Coordinates of N, CA and C in Angstrom, one line a residue:
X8 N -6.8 -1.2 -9.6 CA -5.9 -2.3 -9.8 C -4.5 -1.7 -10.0
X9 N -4.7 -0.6 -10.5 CA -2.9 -0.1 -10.9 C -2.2 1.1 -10.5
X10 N -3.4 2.2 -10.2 CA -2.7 3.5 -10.2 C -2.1 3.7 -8.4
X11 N -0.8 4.0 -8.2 CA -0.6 4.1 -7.0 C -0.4 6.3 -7.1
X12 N -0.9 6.8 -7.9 CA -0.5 7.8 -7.8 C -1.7 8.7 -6.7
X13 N -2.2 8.5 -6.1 CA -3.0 8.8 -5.4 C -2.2 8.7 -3.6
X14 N -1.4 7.7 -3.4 CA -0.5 7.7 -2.5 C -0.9 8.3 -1.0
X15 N -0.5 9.6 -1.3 CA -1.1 10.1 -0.5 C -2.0 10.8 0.4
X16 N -3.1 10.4 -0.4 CA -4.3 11.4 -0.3 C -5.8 10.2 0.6
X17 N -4.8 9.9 1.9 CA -5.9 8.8 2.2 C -5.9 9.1 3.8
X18 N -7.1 8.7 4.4 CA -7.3 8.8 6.1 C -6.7 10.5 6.6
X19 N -8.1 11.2 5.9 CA -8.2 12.8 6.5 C -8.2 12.9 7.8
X20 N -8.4 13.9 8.2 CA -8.4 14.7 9.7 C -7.6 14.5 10.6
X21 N -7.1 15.5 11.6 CA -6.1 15.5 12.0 C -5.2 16.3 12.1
X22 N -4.3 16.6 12.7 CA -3.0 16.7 12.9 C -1.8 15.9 12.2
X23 N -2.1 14.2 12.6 CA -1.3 13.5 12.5 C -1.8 13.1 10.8
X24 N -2.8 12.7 10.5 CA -3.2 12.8 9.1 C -2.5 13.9 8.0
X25 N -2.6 15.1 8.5 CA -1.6 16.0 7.6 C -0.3 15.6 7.6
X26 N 0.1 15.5 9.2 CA 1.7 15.3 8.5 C 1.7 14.3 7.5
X27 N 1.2 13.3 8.0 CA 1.2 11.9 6.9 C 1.3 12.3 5.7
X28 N 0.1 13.2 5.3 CA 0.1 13.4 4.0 C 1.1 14.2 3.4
X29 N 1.5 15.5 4.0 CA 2.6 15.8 4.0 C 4.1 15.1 3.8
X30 N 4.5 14.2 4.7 CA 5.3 13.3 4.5 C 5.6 12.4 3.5
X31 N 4.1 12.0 3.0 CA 4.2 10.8 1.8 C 4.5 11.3 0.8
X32 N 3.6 12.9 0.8 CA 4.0 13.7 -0.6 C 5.4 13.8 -0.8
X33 N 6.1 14.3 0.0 CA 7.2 14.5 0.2 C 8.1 13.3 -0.4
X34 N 8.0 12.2 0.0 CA 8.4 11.2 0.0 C 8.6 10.6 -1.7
X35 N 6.9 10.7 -2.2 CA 6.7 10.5 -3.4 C 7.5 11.3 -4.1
X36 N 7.6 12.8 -4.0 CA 8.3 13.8 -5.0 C 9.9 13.1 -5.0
X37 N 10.4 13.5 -3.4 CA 11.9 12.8 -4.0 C 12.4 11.6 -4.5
X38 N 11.4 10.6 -4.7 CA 11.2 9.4 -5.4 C 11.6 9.6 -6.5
X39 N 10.4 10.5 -7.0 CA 10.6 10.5 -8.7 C 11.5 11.5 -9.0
X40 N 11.5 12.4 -8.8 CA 12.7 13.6 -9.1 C 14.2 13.0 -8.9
X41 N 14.3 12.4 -7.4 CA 15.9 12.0 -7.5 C 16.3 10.7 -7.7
X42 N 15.1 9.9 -7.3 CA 16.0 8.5 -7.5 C 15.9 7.7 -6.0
X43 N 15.7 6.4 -6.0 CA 16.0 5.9 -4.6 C 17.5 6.3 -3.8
X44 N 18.5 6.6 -4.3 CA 19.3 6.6 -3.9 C 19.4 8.2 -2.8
X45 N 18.8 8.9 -3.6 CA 18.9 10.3 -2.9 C 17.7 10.1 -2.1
X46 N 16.5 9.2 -1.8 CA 15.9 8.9 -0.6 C 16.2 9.4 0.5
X47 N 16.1 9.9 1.4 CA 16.8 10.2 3.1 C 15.7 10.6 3.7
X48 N 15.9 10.2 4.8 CA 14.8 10.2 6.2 C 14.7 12.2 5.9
X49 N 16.2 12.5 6.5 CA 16.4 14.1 6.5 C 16.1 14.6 5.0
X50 N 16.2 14.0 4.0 CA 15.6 14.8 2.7 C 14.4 14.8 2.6
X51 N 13.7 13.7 3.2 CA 12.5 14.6 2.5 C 11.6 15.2 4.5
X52 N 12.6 14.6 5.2 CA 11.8 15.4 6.3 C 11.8 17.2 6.0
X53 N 12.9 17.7 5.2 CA 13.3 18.9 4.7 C 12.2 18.9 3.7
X54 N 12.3 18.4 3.1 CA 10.8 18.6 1.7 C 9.7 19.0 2.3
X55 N 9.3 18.1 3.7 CA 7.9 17.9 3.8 C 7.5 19.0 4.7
X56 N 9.1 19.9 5.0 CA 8.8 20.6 6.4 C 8.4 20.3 7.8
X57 N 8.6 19.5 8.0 CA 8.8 18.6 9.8 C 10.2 18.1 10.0
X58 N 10.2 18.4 11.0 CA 11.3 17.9 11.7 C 11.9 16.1 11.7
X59 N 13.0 15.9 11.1 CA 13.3 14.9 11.0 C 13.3 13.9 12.5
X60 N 13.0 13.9 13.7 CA 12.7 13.5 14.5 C 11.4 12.9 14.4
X61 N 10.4 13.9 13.6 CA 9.1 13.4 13.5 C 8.7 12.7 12.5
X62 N 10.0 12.4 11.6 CA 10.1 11.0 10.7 C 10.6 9.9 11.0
X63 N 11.6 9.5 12.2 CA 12.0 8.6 12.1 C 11.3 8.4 13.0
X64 N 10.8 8.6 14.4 CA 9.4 7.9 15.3 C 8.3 7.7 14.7
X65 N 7.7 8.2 13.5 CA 6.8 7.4 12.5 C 7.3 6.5 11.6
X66 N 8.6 6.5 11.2 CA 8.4 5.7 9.6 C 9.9 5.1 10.2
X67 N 10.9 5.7 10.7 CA 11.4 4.9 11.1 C 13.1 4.9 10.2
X68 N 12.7 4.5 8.9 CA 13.7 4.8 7.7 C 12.8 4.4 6.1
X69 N 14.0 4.6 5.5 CA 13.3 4.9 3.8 C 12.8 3.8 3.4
X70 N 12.5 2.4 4.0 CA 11.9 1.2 3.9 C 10.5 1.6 4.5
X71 N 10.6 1.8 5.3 CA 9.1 2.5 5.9 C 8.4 3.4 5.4
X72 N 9.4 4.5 5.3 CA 8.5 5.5 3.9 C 7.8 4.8 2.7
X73 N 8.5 3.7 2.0 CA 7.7 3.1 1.3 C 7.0 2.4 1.1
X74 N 6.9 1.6 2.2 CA 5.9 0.8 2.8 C 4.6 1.9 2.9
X75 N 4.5 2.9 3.3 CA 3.9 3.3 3.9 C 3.0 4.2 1.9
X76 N 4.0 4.4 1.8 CA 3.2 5.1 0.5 C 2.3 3.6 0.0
X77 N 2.5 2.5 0.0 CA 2.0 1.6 -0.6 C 0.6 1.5 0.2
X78 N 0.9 2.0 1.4 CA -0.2 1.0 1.6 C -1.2 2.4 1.6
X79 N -0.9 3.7 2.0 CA -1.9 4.6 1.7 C -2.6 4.2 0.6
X80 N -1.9 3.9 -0.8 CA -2.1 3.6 -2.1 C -3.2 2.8 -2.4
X81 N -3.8 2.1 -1.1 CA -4.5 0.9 -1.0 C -5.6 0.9 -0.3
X82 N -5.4 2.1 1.0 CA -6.4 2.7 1.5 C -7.2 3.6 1.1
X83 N -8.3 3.2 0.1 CA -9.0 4.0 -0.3 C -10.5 2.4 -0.2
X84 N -11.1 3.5 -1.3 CA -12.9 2.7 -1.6 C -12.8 2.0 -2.8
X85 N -11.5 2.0 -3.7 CA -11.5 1.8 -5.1 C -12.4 0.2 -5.0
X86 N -13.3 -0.1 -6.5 CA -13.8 -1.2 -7.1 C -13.3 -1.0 -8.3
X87 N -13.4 -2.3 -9.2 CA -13.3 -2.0 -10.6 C -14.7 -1.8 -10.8
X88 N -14.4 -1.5 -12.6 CA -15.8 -0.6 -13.3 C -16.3 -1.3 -13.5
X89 N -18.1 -1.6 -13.6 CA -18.4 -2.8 -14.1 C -19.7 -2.1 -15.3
X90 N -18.9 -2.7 -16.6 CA -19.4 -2.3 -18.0 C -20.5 -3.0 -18.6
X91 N -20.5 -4.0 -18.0 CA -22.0 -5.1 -18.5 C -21.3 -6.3 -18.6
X92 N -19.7 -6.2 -19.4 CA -19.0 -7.2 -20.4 C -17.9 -7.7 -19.8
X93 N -17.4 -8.8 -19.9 CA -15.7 -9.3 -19.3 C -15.0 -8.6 -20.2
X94 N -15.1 -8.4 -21.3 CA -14.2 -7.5 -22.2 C -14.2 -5.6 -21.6
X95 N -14.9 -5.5 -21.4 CA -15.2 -3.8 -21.2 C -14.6 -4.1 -20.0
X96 N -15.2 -5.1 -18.8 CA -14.3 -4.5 -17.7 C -12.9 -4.8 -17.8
X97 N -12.6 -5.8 -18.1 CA -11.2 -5.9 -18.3 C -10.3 -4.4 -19.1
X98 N -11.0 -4.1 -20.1 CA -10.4 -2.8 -20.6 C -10.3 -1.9 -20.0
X99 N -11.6 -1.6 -18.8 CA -11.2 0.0 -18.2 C -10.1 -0.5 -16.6
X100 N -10.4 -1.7 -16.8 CA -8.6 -2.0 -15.7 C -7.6 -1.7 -16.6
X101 N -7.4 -1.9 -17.8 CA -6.2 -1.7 -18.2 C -5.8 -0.4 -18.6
X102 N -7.1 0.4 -18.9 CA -7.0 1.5 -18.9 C -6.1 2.7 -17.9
X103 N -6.8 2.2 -16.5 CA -6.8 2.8 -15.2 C -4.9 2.5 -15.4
X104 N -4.6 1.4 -15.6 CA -2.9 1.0 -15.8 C -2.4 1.5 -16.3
X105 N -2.7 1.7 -17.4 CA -2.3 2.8 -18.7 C -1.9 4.3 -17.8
X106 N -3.1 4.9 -17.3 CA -3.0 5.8 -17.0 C -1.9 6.0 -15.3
X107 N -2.1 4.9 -15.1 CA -1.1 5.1 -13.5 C 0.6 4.8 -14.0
X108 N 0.8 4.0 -15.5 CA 2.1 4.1 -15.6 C 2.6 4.7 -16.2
X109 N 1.7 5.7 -17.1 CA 2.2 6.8 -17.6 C 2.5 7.9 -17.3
X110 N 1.2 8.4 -15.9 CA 1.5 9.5 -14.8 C 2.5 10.3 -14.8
X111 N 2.5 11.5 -14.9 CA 3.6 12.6 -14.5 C 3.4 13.3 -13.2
X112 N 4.0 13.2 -12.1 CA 4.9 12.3 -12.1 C 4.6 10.7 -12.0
X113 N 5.8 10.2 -12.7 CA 5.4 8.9 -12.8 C 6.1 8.0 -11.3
X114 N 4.9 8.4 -10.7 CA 4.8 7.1 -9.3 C 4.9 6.2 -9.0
X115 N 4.1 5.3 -9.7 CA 4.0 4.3 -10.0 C 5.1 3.2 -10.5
X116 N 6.2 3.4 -11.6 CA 7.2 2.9 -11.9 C 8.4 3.5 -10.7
X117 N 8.5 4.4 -10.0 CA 9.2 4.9 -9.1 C 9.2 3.4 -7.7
X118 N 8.1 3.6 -7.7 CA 7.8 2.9 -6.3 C 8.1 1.4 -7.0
X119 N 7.9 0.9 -8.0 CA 7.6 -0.3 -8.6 C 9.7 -0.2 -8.6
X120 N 10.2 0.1 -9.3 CA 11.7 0.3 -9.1 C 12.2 0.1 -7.9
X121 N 11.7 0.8 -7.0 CA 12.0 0.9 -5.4 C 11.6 -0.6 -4.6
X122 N 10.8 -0.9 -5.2 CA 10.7 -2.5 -4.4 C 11.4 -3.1 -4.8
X123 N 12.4 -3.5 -5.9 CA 13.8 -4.1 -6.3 C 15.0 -4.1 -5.6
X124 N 14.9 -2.3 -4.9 CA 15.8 -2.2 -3.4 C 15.5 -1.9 -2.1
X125 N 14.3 -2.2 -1.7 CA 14.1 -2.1 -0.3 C 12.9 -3.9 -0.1
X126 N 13.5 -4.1 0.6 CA 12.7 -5.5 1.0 C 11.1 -5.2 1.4
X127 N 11.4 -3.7 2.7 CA 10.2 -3.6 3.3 C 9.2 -2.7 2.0
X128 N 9.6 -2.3 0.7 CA 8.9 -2.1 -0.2 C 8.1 -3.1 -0.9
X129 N 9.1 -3.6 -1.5 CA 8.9 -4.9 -2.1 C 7.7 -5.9 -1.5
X130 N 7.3 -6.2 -0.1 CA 6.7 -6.7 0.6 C 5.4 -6.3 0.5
X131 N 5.8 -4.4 1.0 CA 4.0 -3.6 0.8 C 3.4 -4.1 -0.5
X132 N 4.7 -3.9 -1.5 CA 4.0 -3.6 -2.9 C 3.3 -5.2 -3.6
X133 N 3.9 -6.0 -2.6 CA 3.4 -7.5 -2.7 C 2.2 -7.3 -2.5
X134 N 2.0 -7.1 -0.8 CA 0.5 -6.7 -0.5 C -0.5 -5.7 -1.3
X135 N -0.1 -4.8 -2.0 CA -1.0 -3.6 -3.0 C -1.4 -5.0 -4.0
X136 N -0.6 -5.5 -4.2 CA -1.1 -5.9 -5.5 C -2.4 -7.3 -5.6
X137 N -1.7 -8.2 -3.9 CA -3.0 -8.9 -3.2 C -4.5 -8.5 -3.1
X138 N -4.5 -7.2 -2.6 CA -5.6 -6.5 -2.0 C -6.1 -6.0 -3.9
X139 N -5.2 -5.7 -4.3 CA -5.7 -5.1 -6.0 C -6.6 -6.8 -6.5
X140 N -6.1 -7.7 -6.0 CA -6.6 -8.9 -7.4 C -7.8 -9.2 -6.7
X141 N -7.8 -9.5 -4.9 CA -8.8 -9.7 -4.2 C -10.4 -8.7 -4.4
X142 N -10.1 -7.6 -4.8 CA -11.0 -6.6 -5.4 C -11.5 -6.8 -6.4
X143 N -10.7 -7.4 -7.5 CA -11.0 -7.2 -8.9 C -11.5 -8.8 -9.1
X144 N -11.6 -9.6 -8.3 CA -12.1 -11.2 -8.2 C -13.9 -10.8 -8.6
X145 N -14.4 -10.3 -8.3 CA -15.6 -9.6 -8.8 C -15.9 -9.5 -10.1
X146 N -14.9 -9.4 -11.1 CA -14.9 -9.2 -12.7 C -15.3 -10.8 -13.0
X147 N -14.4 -11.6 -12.4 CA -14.4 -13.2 -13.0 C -16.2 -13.4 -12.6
X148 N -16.3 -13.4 -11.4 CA -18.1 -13.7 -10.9 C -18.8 -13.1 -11.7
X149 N -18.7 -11.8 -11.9 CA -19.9 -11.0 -12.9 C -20.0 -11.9 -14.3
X150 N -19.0 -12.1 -14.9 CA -18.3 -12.5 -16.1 C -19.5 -14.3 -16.3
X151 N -19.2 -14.6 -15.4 CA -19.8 -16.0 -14.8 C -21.2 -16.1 -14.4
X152 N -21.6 -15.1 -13.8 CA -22.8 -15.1 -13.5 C -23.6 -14.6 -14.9
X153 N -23.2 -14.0 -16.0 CA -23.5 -13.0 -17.2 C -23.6 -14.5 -18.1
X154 N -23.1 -15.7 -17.8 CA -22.5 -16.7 -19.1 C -21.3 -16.5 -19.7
X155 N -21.1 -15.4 -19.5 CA -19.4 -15.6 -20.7 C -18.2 -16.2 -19.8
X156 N -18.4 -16.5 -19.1 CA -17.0 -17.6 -18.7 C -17.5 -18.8 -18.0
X157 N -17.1 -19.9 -18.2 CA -17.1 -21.6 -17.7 C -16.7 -21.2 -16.3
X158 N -18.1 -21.8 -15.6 CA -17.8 -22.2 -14.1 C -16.5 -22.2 -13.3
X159 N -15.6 -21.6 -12.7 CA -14.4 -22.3 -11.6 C -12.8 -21.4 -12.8
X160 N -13.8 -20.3 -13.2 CA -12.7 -19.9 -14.3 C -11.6 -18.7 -13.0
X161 N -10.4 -19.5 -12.7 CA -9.9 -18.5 -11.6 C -9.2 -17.4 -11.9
X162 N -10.0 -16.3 -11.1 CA -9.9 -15.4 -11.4 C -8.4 -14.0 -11.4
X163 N -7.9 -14.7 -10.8 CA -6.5 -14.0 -10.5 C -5.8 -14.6 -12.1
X164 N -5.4 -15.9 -12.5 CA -5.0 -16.1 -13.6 C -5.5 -15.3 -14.9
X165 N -7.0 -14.5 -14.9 CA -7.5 -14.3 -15.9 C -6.9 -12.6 -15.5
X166 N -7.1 -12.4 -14.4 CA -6.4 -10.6 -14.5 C -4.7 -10.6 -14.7
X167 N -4.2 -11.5 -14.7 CA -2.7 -11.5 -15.0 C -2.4 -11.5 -16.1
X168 N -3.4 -12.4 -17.1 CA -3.3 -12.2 -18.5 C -3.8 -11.1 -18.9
X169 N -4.8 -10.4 -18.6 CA -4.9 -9.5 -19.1 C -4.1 -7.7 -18.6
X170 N -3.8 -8.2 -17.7 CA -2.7 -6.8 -17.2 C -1.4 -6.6 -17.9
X171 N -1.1 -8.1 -17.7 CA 0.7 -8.5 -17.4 C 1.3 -7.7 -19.1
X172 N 0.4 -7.6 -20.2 CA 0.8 -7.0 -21.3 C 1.2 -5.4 -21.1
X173 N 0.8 -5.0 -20.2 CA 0.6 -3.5 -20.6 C 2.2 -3.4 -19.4
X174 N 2.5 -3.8 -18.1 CA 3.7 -4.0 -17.8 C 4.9 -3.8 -18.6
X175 N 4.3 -4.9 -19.0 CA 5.3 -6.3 -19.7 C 6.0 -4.7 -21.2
X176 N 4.8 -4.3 -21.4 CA 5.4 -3.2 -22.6 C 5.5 -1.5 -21.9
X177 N 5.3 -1.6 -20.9 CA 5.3 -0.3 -20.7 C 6.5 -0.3 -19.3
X178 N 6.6 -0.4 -18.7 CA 7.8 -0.5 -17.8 C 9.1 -1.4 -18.1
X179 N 8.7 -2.6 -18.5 CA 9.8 -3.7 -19.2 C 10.5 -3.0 -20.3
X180 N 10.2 -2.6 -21.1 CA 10.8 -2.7 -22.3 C 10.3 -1.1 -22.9
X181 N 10.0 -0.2 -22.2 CA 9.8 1.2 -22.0 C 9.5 1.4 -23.7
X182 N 8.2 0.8 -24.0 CA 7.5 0.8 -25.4 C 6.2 2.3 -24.8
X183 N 6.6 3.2 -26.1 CA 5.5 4.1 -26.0 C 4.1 3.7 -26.1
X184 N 3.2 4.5 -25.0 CA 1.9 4.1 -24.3 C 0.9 3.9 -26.0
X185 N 0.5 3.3 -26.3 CA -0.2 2.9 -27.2 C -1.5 2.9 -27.0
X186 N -2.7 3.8 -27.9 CA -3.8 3.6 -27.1 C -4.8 2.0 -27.2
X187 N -4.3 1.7 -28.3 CA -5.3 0.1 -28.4 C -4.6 -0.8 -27.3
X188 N -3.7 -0.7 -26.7 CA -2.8 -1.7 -25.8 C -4.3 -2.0 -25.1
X189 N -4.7 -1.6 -24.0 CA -5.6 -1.8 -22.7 C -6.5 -3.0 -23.5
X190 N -7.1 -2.5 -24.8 CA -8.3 -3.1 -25.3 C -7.9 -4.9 -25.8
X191 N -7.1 -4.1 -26.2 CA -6.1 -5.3 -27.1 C -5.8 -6.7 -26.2
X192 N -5.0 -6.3 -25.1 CA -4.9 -7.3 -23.9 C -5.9 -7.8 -23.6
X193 N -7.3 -6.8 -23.2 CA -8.2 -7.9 -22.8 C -8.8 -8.6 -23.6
X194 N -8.8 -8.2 -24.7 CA -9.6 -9.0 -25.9 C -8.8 -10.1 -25.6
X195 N -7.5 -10.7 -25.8 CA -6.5 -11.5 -25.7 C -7.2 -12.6 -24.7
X196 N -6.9 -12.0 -23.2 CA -7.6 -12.7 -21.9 C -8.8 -13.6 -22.5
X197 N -9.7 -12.3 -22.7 CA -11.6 -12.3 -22.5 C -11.4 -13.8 -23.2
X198 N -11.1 -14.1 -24.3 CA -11.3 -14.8 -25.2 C -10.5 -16.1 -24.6
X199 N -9.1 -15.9 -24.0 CA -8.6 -17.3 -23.8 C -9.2 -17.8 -22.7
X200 N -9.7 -16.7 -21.6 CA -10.9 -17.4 -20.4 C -12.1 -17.8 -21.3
X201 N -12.7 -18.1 -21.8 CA -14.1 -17.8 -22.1 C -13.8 -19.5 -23.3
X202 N -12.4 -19.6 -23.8 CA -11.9 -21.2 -23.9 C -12.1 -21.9 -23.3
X203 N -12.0 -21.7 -21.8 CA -11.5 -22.6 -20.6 C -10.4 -22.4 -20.3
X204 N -9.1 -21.2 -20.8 CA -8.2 -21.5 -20.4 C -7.4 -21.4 -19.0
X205 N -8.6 -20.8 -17.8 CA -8.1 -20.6 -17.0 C -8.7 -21.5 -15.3
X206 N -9.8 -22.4 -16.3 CA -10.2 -23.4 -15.3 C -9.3 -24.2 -15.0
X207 N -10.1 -25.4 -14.0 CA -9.3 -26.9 -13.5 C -8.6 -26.3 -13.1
X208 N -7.1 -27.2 -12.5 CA -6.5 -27.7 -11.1 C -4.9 -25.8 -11.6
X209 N -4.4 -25.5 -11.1 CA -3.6 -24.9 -11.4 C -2.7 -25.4 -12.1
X210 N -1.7 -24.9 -13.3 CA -0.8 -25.5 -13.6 C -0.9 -27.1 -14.8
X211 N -2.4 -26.8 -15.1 CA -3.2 -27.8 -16.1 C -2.8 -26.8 -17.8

C-alpha cells in the first residue's frame, strides 16, 4: 500500500533491465539528495553512468523519469498481510506506511513532493495508489466474510480512513513517527466500519 522505496528493483534480466535499474536508482538518489529542481535528464544520466542519449530515447525527460519510478514501484507481487482481524490487517498496512515514509532515504515523500510539479508524476502516482487500493479491496472481503463488517462496507472508504492519519501526520504536518500511530488509525477505521460507517450510497 505505501512503500515506494523499492522503485527500482523490478523486471530482472537483461541488458535493458539493468540499465533501467540503473537509471531509476539514479534517478531516485538525485531526487532525495537534491531536490526536484536539480532533477536533469544529463544529471542523473551522469549518476547512472550511461549516456544521456540513452536517457532521453527511454524516458524522454524528468516527467518520465518519474513516471517511470512509479510505476516500477507498482510492479512487483506485493498483497497485504492477512492477520486473521480487520484491525491487525489494517495495522500492518499502516505499519508498511510508517516504514515507507520514514525511509532513509526518504523516497517516498521525494516522489510524493514531485507529483505537485510534474503532471506526468502526479498522474503515475495517481495510478500507484489505484493499483495500491485495488489490492488492498481484499481486507474489506476478508473482514466481511470473517463477520466484522456489514455487507456492502466499501472498501476503498474504509482504507482512506485508516491510512489518511499517518499522511495526514507524517508528511503534512512533519509530526515525529510515533510508534502507536499505525495501530491507533486502524483501531479508529476498524471500529467506524464495523458501525456502518462506510456502507450505502456514497456520500450518505
Amino acid at each position: 500500500m505505501a512503500s515506494t522505496t523499492s522503485a527500482s528493483g523490478s523486471r530482472p534480466g537483461g541488458r535493458s533491465a539493468r540499465v533501467r535499474a540503473q537509471v531509476l536508482e539514479a534517478a531516485g538518489a538525485q531526487l532525495v539528495e537534491q531536490g526536484y529542481d536539480a532533477l536533469t535528464v544529463d544529471a542523473v544520466a551522469e549518476r547512472a553512468g550511461v549516456h544521456r542519449t540513452t536517457v532521453y530515447r527511454r524516458w524522454r525527460d524528468v516527467g518520465g523519469l518519474l513516471a517511470d519510478l512509479l510505476d516500477a514501484a507498482a510492479d512487483d507481487s506485493w498483497e497485504p498481510a492477512d492477520t486473521g482481524t480487520l484491525e491487525g490487517d489494517l495495522t500492518a498496512l499502516n505499519e508498511e506506511i510508517l516504514a515507507g515514509v520514514t525511509a532513509d532515504p526518504p523516497l517516498t515523500t521525494a516522489l510524493i513532493a514531485a507529483s505537485f510539479r510534474s503532471a506526468q508524476a502526479a498522474d503515475a502516482l495517481r495510478a500507484f495508489w489505484e493499483d495500491r487500493y485495488a489490492r488492498c479491496a481484499v481486507v474489506a472481503a476478508r473482514a466481511e466474510q470473517r463477520g466484522e463488517l456489514p455487507a456492502g462496507t466499501r472498501s476503498r472508504d474504509l482504507l482512506v480512513a485508516a491510512t489518511a492519519p499517518l499522511y495526514h501526520e507524517l508528511v503534512l504536518l512533519g509530526t515525529p513517527p510515533a510508534p502507536h500511530l499505525p495501530a491507533t488509525a486502524a483501531r479508529a477505521a476498524a471500529s467506524a466500519a464495523r458501525a456502518g460507517a462506510f456502507t450505502g450510497p456514497v456520500g450518505e
